[in-house]
Amino acid sequence: MRKTITLMALMAITATMLTAQNKFEGIVTYSLESVGEVDVPLQEKSFQINVYQDKAYLGNEQRKTIVNGRKVFSVLDLSQLISGLQANDVWESDYDGNGKVIASHEMTQEELDSITIPDTKGMYIEYVGGETRDIMGYKAQKAKYHVFNEEGVDKGFDVWYTTEIGPEYDFVLCAGLKGFPLEFIQSSGDGKAVQYKVSGFTKGKVKKTDFMLPDGFDILTEEAFSSLMKDIQEAMALMQE
């Protein structure tokens, strides 16, 4: 009897965990607004993030970030840029691909845990307990991003986030945040600040295949991707001379 009860308890816990998984499938729309002392001319006043349970992506065919759990893929079409550099005879690189590349990285628990360790020479995230808000029907919690400049001054910002939708960690807007960001203000420190705020949720209109990696792209290691970006920066610097 004791074994039977234990098994039933485990099954109940498993069922609860499965029920708690984020099931939102749809489009999250954000509005952008200049809210600082100095006006910021915004090219776009809104953008969208597509979400499918623990997957998310932001961007277009030329530049896209795809998140699949703790895996992050940067999808870039650099073909026109590289062709332009080659045409100007400033391209000196061993890369011989088509310019369409995917860089991937899977975040480890150690990396994620390190983001919450106070570091006055870099950045860290502080999760504030006891403060919640309702943002468009979702329970939002508060976290503080501490970002220190060279003088040791904290130039961070507050972010309201939810754990009710999206991947466990955010790697699209607020890197390393344990939740999905709903509202925050980023300041450049010169009187300019932009508010990011969720303005709508559209359920549906996305499917699992939308988050598949595109065909015809070179999948690069982190080292190869970093080397390619360095080559591009050096070639662009030569063009400006």
PDB file of C-alpha atoms in Angstrom:
ATOM      1  CA  MET A   1       0.000   0.000   0.000  1.00  0.00           C
ATOM      2  CA  ARG A   2       2.808   2.446   0.879  1.00  0.00           C
ATOM      3  CA  LYS A   3       4.450   1.927  -2.529  1.00  0.00           C
ATOM      4  CA  THR A   4       1.105   2.505  -4.252  1.00  0.00           C
ATOM      5  CA  ILE A   5       0.564   5.771  -2.380  1.00  0.00           C
ATOM      6  CA  THR A   6       4.099   6.920  -3.203  1.00  0.00           C
ATOM      7  CA  LEU A   7       3.575   6.160  -6.898  1.00  0.00           C
ATOM      8  CA  MET A   8       0.268   8.054  -6.902  1.00  0.00           C
ATOM      9  CA  ALA A   9       1.946  11.016  -5.222  1.00  0.00           C
ATOM     10  CA  LEU A  10       4.684  11.078  -7.872  1.00  0.00           C
ATOM     11  CA  MET A  11       2.088  10.926 -10.631  1.00  0.00           C
ATOM     12  CA  ALA A  12       0.212  13.854  -9.056  1.00  0.00           C
ATOM     13  CA  ILE A  13       3.403  15.920  -8.838  1.00  0.00           C
ATOM     14  CA  THR A  14       4.241  15.135 -12.469  1.00  0.00           C
ATOM     15  CA  ALA A  15       0.741  16.117 -13.579  1.00  0.00           C
ATOM     16  CA  THR A  16       1.021  19.397 -11.684  1.00  0.00           C
ATOM     17  CA  MET A  17       4.378  20.153 -13.330  1.00  0.00           C
ATOM     18  CA  LEU A  18       2.968  19.439 -16.782  1.00  0.00           C
ATOM     19  CA  THR A  19      -0.032  21.664 -16.115  1.00  0.00           C
ATOM     20  CA  ALA A  20       2.265  24.475 -14.988  1.00  0.00           C
ATOM     21  CA  GLN A  21       4.194  24.548 -18.248  1.00  0.00           C
ATOM     22  CA  ASN A  22       3.635  27.693 -20.301  1.00  0.00           C
ATOM     23  CA  LYS A  23       1.160  26.928 -23.085  1.00  0.00           C
ATOM     24  CA  PHE A  24       0.792  30.385 -24.647  1.00  0.00           C
ATOM     25  CA  GLU A  25       0.997  30.287 -28.431  1.00  0.00           C
ATOM     26  CA  GLY A  26       0.680  33.609 -30.191  1.00  0.00           C
ATOM     27  CA  ILE A  27       2.072  37.066 -30.906  1.00  0.00           C
ATOM     28  CA  VAL A  28       3.134  39.572 -28.249  1.00  0.00           C
ATOM     29  CA  THR A  29       3.088  43.192 -29.444  1.00  0.00           C
ATOM     30  CA  TYR A  30       5.206  45.904 -27.809  1.00  0.00           C
ATOM     31  CA  SER A  31       4.911  49.671 -28.086  1.00  0.00           C
ATOM     32  CA  LEU A  32       7.965  51.947 -27.900  1.00  0.00           C
ATOM     33  CA  GLU A  33       7.901  55.486 -26.562  1.00  0.00           C
ATOM     34  CA  SER A  34      10.558  58.112 -25.930  1.00  0.00           C
ATOM     35  CA  VAL A  35      10.197  59.050 -22.240  1.00  0.00           C
ATOM     36  CA  GLY A  36      13.472  60.850 -21.429  1.00  0.00           C
ATOM     37  CA  GLU A  37      14.346  64.531 -21.170  1.00  0.00           C
ATOM     38  CA  VAL A  38      15.803  64.354 -24.690  1.00  0.00           C
ATOM     39  CA  ASP A  39      13.532  63.054 -27.447  1.00  0.00           C
ATOM     40  CA  VAL A  40      14.593  59.855 -29.220  1.00  0.00           C
ATOM     41  CA  PRO A  41      13.445  59.663 -32.859  1.00  0.00           C
ATOM     42  CA  LEU A  42      12.074  56.142 -33.173  1.00  0.00           C
ATOM     43  CA  GLN A  43      12.060  54.482 -36.592  1.00  0.00           C
ATOM     44  CA  GLU A  44       9.544  51.933 -35.322  1.00  0.00           C
ATOM     45  CA  LYS A  45       6.866  52.610 -32.710  1.00  0.00           C
ATOM     46  CA  SER A  46       6.077  48.927 -32.195  1.00  0.00           C
ATOM     47  CA  PHE A  47       7.379  45.407 -32.811  1.00  0.00           C
ATOM     48  CA  GLN A  48       6.299  41.829 -32.206  1.00  0.00           C
ATOM     49  CA  ILE A  49       7.704  38.688 -30.618  1.00  0.00           C
ATOM     50  CA  ASN A  50       6.277  35.335 -31.692  1.00  0.00           C
ATOM     51  CA  VAL A  51       5.902  32.808 -28.879  1.00  0.00           C
ATOM     52  CA  TYR A  52       5.178  29.087 -29.038  1.00  0.00           C
ATOM     53  CA  GLN A  53       5.254  27.576 -25.531  1.00  0.00           C
ATOM     54  CA  ASP A  54       9.000  27.577 -24.631  1.00  0.00           C
ATOM     55  CA  LYS A  55      10.065  29.053 -27.979  1.00  0.00           C
ATOM     56  CA  ALA A  56      10.290  32.679 -29.106  1.00  0.00           C
ATOM     57  CA  TYR A  57      11.675  34.707 -31.963  1.00  0.00           C
ATOM     58  CA  LEU A  58      12.153  38.336 -32.898  1.00  0.00           C
ATOM     59  CA  GLY A  59      13.284  39.749 -36.220  1.00  0.00           C
ATOM     60  CA  ASN A  60      12.952  39.240 -39.956  1.00  0.00           C
ATOM     61  CA  GLU A  61      14.547  37.198 -42.727  1.00  0.00           C
ATOM     62  CA  GLN A  62      17.776  39.245 -42.595  1.00  0.00           C
ATOM     63  CA  ARG A  63      18.262  39.276 -38.836  1.00  0.00           C
ATOM     64  CA  LYS A  64      16.461  37.036 -36.372  1.00  0.00           C
ATOM     65  CA  THR A  65      16.908  35.681 -32.851  1.00  0.00           C
ATOM     66  CA  ILE A  66      15.308  32.299 -32.183  1.00  0.00           C
ATOM     67  CA  VAL A  67      15.050  30.934 -28.637  1.00  0.00           C
ATOM     68  CA  ASN A  68      14.299  27.276 -28.027  1.00  0.00           C
ATOM     69  CA  GLY A  69      14.347  26.700 -24.285  1.00  0.00           C
ATOM     70  CA  ARG A  70      17.917  27.564 -23.281  1.00  0.00           C
ATOM     71  CA  LYS A  71      19.255  27.389 -26.830  1.00  0.00           C
ATOM     72  CA  VAL A  72      19.749  30.722 -28.587  1.00  0.00           C
ATOM     73  CA  PHE A  73      20.208  31.019 -32.357  1.00  0.00           C
ATOM     74  CA  SER A  74      21.290  34.217 -34.096  1.00  0.00           C
ATOM     75  CA  VAL A  75      20.212  33.999 -37.741  1.00  0.00           C
ATOM     76  CA  LEU A  76      21.907  36.586 -39.981  1.00  0.00           C
ATOM     77  CA  ASP A  77      21.861  37.155 -43.732  1.00  0.00           C
ATOM     78  CA  LEU A  78      25.175  38.964 -44.289  1.00  0.00           C
ATOM     79  CA  SER A  79      25.428  38.064 -47.981  1.00  0.00           C
ATOM     80  CA  GLN A  80      24.834  41.582 -49.352  1.00  0.00           C
ATOM     81  CA  LEU A  81      27.176  43.153 -46.804  1.00  0.00           C
ATOM     82  CA  ILE A  82      29.998  40.722 -47.592  1.00  0.00           C
ATOM     83  CA  SER A  83      29.425  41.120 -51.350  1.00  0.00           C
ATOM     84  CA  GLY A  84      29.780  44.895 -50.927  1.00  0.00           C
ATOM     85  CA  LEU A  85      33.002  44.514 -48.987  1.00  0.00           C
ATOM     86  CA  GLN A  86      34.359  42.167 -51.635  1.00  0.00           C
ATOM     87  CA  ALA A  87      33.414  44.611 -54.399  1.00  0.00           C
ATOM     88  CA  ASN A  88      35.418  47.332 -52.627  1.00  0.00           C
ATOM     89  CA  ASP A  89      38.488  45.066 -52.342  1.00  0.00           C
ATOM     90  CA  VAL A  90      38.598  45.290 -48.555  1.00  0.00           C
ATOM     91  CA  TRP A  91      37.502  41.730 -47.783  1.00  0.00           C
ATOM     92  CA  GLU A  92      40.337  39.688 -46.277  1.00  0.00           C
ATOM     93  CA  SER A  93      38.849  36.612 -44.657  1.00  0.00           C
ATOM     94  CA  ASP A  94      39.112  32.837 -44.736  1.00  0.00           C
ATOM     95  CA  TYR A  95      35.316  32.565 -44.670  1.00  0.00           C
ATOM     96  CA  ASP A  96      34.096  31.133 -47.996  1.00  0.00           C
ATOM     97  CA  GLY A  97      30.393  30.602 -47.260  1.00  0.00           C
ATOM     98  CA  ASN A  98      27.341  32.280 -48.795  1.00  0.00           C
ATOM     99  CA  GLY A  99      27.077  34.919 -46.067  1.00  0.00           C
ATOM    100  CA  LYS A 100      23.952  33.395 -44.539  1.00  0.00           C
ATOM    101  CA  VAL A 101      24.971  32.222 -41.075  1.00  0.00           C
ATOM    102  CA  ILE A 102      23.542  30.855 -37.847  1.00  0.00           C
ATOM    103  CA  ALA A 103      25.407  31.182 -34.550  1.00  0.00           C
ATOM    104  CA  SER A 104      24.150  29.085 -31.664  1.00  0.00           C
ATOM    105  CA  HIS A 105      24.742  28.933 -27.939  1.00  0.00           C
ATOM    106  CA  GLU A 106      23.138  26.841 -25.212  1.00  0.00           C
ATOM    107  CA  MET A 107      23.110  28.568 -21.838  1.00  0.00           C
ATOM    108  CA  THR A 108      24.318  26.449 -18.940  1.00  0.00           C
ATOM    109  CA  GLN A 109      22.848  26.661 -15.451  1.00  0.00           C
ATOM    110  CA  GLU A 110      26.201  27.970 -14.220  1.00  0.00           C
ATOM    111  CA  GLU A 111      26.051  30.851 -16.701  1.00  0.00           C
ATOM    112  CA  LEU A 112      22.480  31.676 -15.715  1.00  0.00           C
ATOM    113  CA  ASP A 113      23.239  31.537 -11.991  1.00  0.00           C
ATOM    114  CA  SER A 114      26.240  33.849 -12.439  1.00  0.00           C
ATOM    115  CA  ILE A 115      23.935  36.603 -13.734  1.00  0.00           C
ATOM    116  CA  THR A 116      22.402  36.989 -10.266  1.00  0.00           C
ATOM    117  CA  ILE A 117      25.757  37.424  -8.493  1.00  0.00           C
ATOM    118  CA  PRO A 118      26.378  41.106  -7.595  1.00  0.00           C
ATOM    119  CA  ASP A 119      29.163  42.558  -9.741  1.00  0.00           C
ATOM    120  CA  THR A 120      29.836  46.294  -9.570  1.00  0.00           C
ATOM    121  CA  LYS A 121      32.229  46.041 -12.519  1.00  0.00           C
ATOM    122  CA  GLY A 122      29.681  44.503 -14.857  1.00  0.00           C
ATOM    123  CA  MET A 123      26.010  43.700 -14.491  1.00  0.00           C
ATOM    124  CA  TYR A 124      23.675  41.467 -12.541  1.00  0.00           C
ATOM    125  CA  ILE A 125      19.948  40.892 -12.046  1.00  0.00           C
ATOM    126  CA  GLU A 126      18.247  41.380  -8.680  1.00  0.00           C
ATOM    127  CA  TYR A 127      14.819  39.784  -8.264  1.00  0.00           C
ATOM    128  CA  VAL A 128      12.583  41.925  -6.048  1.00  0.00           C
ATOM    129  CA  GLY A 129      10.182  39.915  -3.931  1.00  0.00           C
ATOM    130  CA  GLY A 130       6.795  41.139  -2.763  1.00  0.00           C
ATOM    131  CA  GLU A 131       6.061  43.547  -5.626  1.00  0.00           C
ATOM    132  CA  THR A 132       3.566  42.470  -8.280  1.00  0.00           C
ATOM    133  CA  ARG A 133       1.326  44.127 -10.844  1.00  0.00           C
ATOM    134  CA  ASP A 134      -1.359  43.049 -13.251  1.00  0.00           C
ATOM    135  CA  ILE A 135      -0.306  43.816 -16.823  1.00  0.00           C
ATOM    136  CA  MET A 136      -2.964  42.980 -19.389  1.00  0.00           C
ATOM    137  CA  GLY A 137      -4.202  39.999 -17.422  1.00  0.00           C
ATOM    138  CA  TYR A 138      -0.808  38.564 -16.491  1.00  0.00           C
ATOM    139  CA  LYS A 139       0.809  38.623 -13.052  1.00  0.00           C
ATOM    140  CA  ALA A 140       3.967  40.690 -13.365  1.00  0.00           C
ATOM    141  CA  GLN A 141       6.887  40.573 -10.951  1.00  0.00           C
ATOM    142  CA  LYS A 142       9.717  43.059 -10.583  1.00  0.00           C
ATOM    143  CA  ALA A 143      13.432  42.669 -11.216  1.00  0.00           C
ATOM    144  CA  LYS A 144      16.268  45.178 -11.257  1.00  0.00           C
ATOM    145  CA  TYR A 145      19.028  45.169 -13.846  1.00  0.00           C
ATOM    146  CA  HIS A 146      22.191  46.609 -12.320  1.00  0.00           C
ATOM    147  CA  VAL A 147      24.520  47.815 -15.065  1.00  0.00           C
ATOM    148  CA  PHE A 148      27.680  49.638 -13.992  1.00  0.00           C
ATOM    149  CA  ASN A 149      29.710  52.003 -16.155  1.00  0.00           C
ATOM    150  CA  GLU A 150      33.481  52.521 -16.000  1.00  0.00           C
ATOM    151  CA  GLU A 151      33.061  54.930 -13.073  1.00  0.00           C
ATOM    152  CA  GLY A 152      31.109  52.333 -11.103  1.00  0.00           C
ATOM    153  CA  VAL A 153      27.797  54.183 -11.457  1.00  0.00           C
ATOM    154  CA  ASP A 154      24.729  51.968 -11.721  1.00  0.00           C
ATOM    155  CA  LYS A 155      22.940  52.735 -15.014  1.00  0.00           C
ATOM    156  CA  GLY A 156      20.483  49.871 -14.740  1.00  0.00           C
ATOM    157  CA  PHE A 157      16.715  49.708 -15.007  1.00  0.00           C
ATOM    158  CA  ASP A 158      13.649  47.995 -13.570  1.00  0.00           C
ATOM    159  CA  VAL A 159      11.723  45.391 -15.542  1.00  0.00           C
ATOM    160  CA  TRP A 160       8.305  43.901 -14.948  1.00  0.00           C
ATOM    161  CA  TYR A 161       8.077  40.299 -16.147  1.00  0.00           C
ATOM    162  CA  THR A 162       5.815  37.273 -16.038  1.00  0.00           C
ATOM    163  CA  THR A 163       6.536  33.578 -15.720  1.00  0.00           C
ATOM    164  CA  GLU A 164       3.175  32.640 -17.221  1.00  0.00           C
ATOM    165  CA  ILE A 165       4.221  32.723 -20.903  1.00  0.00           C
ATOM    166  CA  GLY A 166       7.299  32.108 -23.017  1.00  0.00           C
ATOM    167  CA  PRO A 167      10.624  30.352 -22.366  1.00  0.00           C
ATOM    168  CA  GLU A 168      11.906  29.968 -18.816  1.00  0.00           C
ATOM    169  CA  TYR A 169      14.620  32.568 -19.487  1.00  0.00           C
ATOM    170  CA  ASP A 170      14.530  35.540 -21.833  1.00  0.00           C
ATOM    171  CA  PHE A 171      17.324  35.906 -24.390  1.00  0.00           C
ATOM    172  CA  VAL A 172      15.565  38.335 -26.735  1.00  0.00           C
ATOM    173  CA  LEU A 173      15.069  41.628 -24.856  1.00  0.00           C
ATOM    174  CA  CYS A 174      16.403  41.240 -21.302  1.00  0.00           C
ATOM    175  CA  ALA A 175      19.202  38.679 -21.520  1.00  0.00           C
ATOM    176  CA  GLY A 176      19.166  36.139 -18.705  1.00  0.00           C
ATOM    177  CA  LEU A 177      15.899  37.297 -17.124  1.00  0.00           C
ATOM    178  CA  LYS A 178      14.018  34.391 -15.558  1.00  0.00           C
ATOM    179  CA  GLY A 179      10.714  35.196 -17.197  1.00  0.00           C
ATOM    180  CA  PHE A 180       9.145  37.101 -20.075  1.00  0.00           C
ATOM    181  CA  PRO A 181       9.577  40.913 -19.990  1.00  0.00           C
ATOM    182  CA  LEU A 182       6.381  42.967 -20.177  1.00  0.00           C
ATOM    183  CA  GLU A 183       7.553  46.493 -19.393  1.00  0.00           C
ATOM    184  CA  PHE A 184      10.852  48.300 -18.850  1.00  0.00           C
ATOM    185  CA  ILE A 185      12.625  51.571 -19.585  1.00  0.00           C
ATOM    186  CA  GLN A 186      16.144  51.681 -21.010  1.00  0.00           C
ATOM    187  CA  SER A 187      18.196  54.844 -20.623  1.00  0.00           C
ATOM    188  CA  SER A 188      21.343  55.774 -22.558  1.00  0.00           C
ATOM    189  CA  GLY A 189      22.516  58.048 -19.738  1.00  0.00           C
ATOM    190  CA  ASP A 190      22.400  61.293 -21.761  1.00  0.00           C
ATOM    191  CA  GLY A 191      18.811  62.241 -21.073  1.00  0.00           C
ATOM    192  CA  LYS A 192      17.473  59.746 -23.583  1.00  0.00           C
ATOM    193  CA  ALA A 193      15.212  56.890 -22.499  1.00  0.00           C
ATOM    194  CA  VAL A 194      12.851  54.514 -24.302  1.00  0.00           C
ATOM    195  CA  GLN A 195       9.965  52.638 -22.725  1.00  0.00           C
ATOM    196  CA  TYR A 196       9.173  49.109 -23.921  1.00  0.00           C
ATOM    197  CA  LYS A 197       5.647  48.082 -22.987  1.00  0.00           C
ATOM    198  CA  VAL A 198       3.416  45.193 -24.002  1.00  0.00           C
ATOM    199  CA  SER A 199       0.378  46.558 -25.807  1.00  0.00           C
ATOM    200  CA  GLY A 200      -1.345  43.363 -26.861  1.00  0.00           C
ATOM    201  CA  PHE A 201      -1.499  39.567 -26.964  1.00  0.00           C
ATOM    202  CA  THR A 202      -2.831  37.768 -30.040  1.00  0.00           C
ATOM    203  CA  LYS A 203      -3.364  34.077 -29.393  1.00  0.00           C
ATOM    204  CA  GLY A 204      -2.807  31.728 -32.307  1.00  0.00           C
ATOM    205  CA  LYS A 205      -1.383  32.724 -35.716  1.00  0.00           C
ATOM    206  CA  VAL A 206       1.902  30.915 -34.918  1.00  0.00           C
ATOM    207  CA  LYS A 207       2.896  27.296 -35.359  1.00  0.00           C
ATOM    208  CA  LYS A 208       5.816  25.149 -34.300  1.00  0.00           C
ATOM    209  CA  THR A 209       7.344  25.151 -37.786  1.00  0.00           C
ATOM    210  CA  ASP A 210       7.740  28.962 -37.626  1.00  0.00           C
ATOM    211  CA  PHE A 211      10.590  28.398 -35.181  1.00  0.00           C
ATOM    212  CA  MET A 212      12.583  25.961 -37.298  1.00  0.00           C
ATOM    213  CA  LEU A 213      16.028  27.045 -38.479  1.00  0.00           C
ATOM    214  CA  PRO A 214      15.978  28.167 -42.133  1.00  0.00           C
ATOM    215  CA  ASP A 215      17.581  26.127 -44.917  1.00  0.00           C
ATOM    216  CA  GLY A 216      20.615  27.365 -46.828  1.00  0.00           C
ATOM    217  CA  PHE A 217      22.392  28.866 -43.812  1.00  0.00           C
ATOM    218  CA  ASP A 218      25.850  27.927 -42.496  1.00  0.00           C
ATOM    219  CA  ILE A 219      25.730  26.860 -38.840  1.00  0.00           C
ATOM    220  CA  LEU A 220      28.892  28.278 -37.270  1.00  0.00           C
ATOM    221  CA  THR A 221      30.564  27.579 -33.967  1.00  0.00           C
ATOM    222  CA  GLU A 222      30.787  30.508 -31.565  1.00  0.00           C
ATOM    223  CA  GLU A 223      34.483  30.855 -32.379  1.00  0.00           C
ATOM    224  CA  ALA A 224      33.881  30.847 -36.144  1.00  0.00           C
ATOM    225  CA  PHE A 225      31.051  33.365 -35.812  1.00  0.00           C
ATOM    226  CA  SER A 226      33.176  35.694 -33.659  1.00  0.00           C
ATOM    227  CA  SER A 227      36.003  35.444 -36.206  1.00  0.00           C
ATOM    228  CA  LEU A 228      33.625  36.286 -39.070  1.00  0.00           C
ATOM    229  CA  MET A 229      32.232  39.337 -37.272  1.00  0.00           C
ATOM    230  CA  LYS A 230      35.774  40.517 -36.532  1.00  0.00           C
ATOM    231  CA  ASP A 231      36.653  40.190 -40.237  1.00  0.00           C
ATOM    232  CA  ILE A 232      33.584  42.264 -41.141  1.00  0.00           C
ATOM    233  CA  GLN A 233      34.473  44.992 -38.646  1.00  0.00           C
ATOM    234  CA  GLU A 234      38.037  45.178 -39.936  1.00  0.00           C
ATOM    235  CA  ALA A 235      36.860  45.344 -43.578  1.00  0.00           C
ATOM    236  CA  MET A 236      34.372  48.125 -42.765  1.00  0.00           C
ATOM    237  CA  ALA A 237      37.127  50.058 -40.990  1.00  0.00           C
ATOM    238  CA  LEU A 238      39.286  49.804 -44.130  1.00  0.00           C
ATOM    239  CA  MET A 239      36.436  51.217 -46.222  1.00  0.00           C
ATOM    240  CA  GLN A 240      36.264  54.277 -43.964  1.00  0.00           C
ATOM    241  CA  GLU A 241      39.966  55.073 -44.284  1.00  0.00           C
TER     242      GLU A 241
END
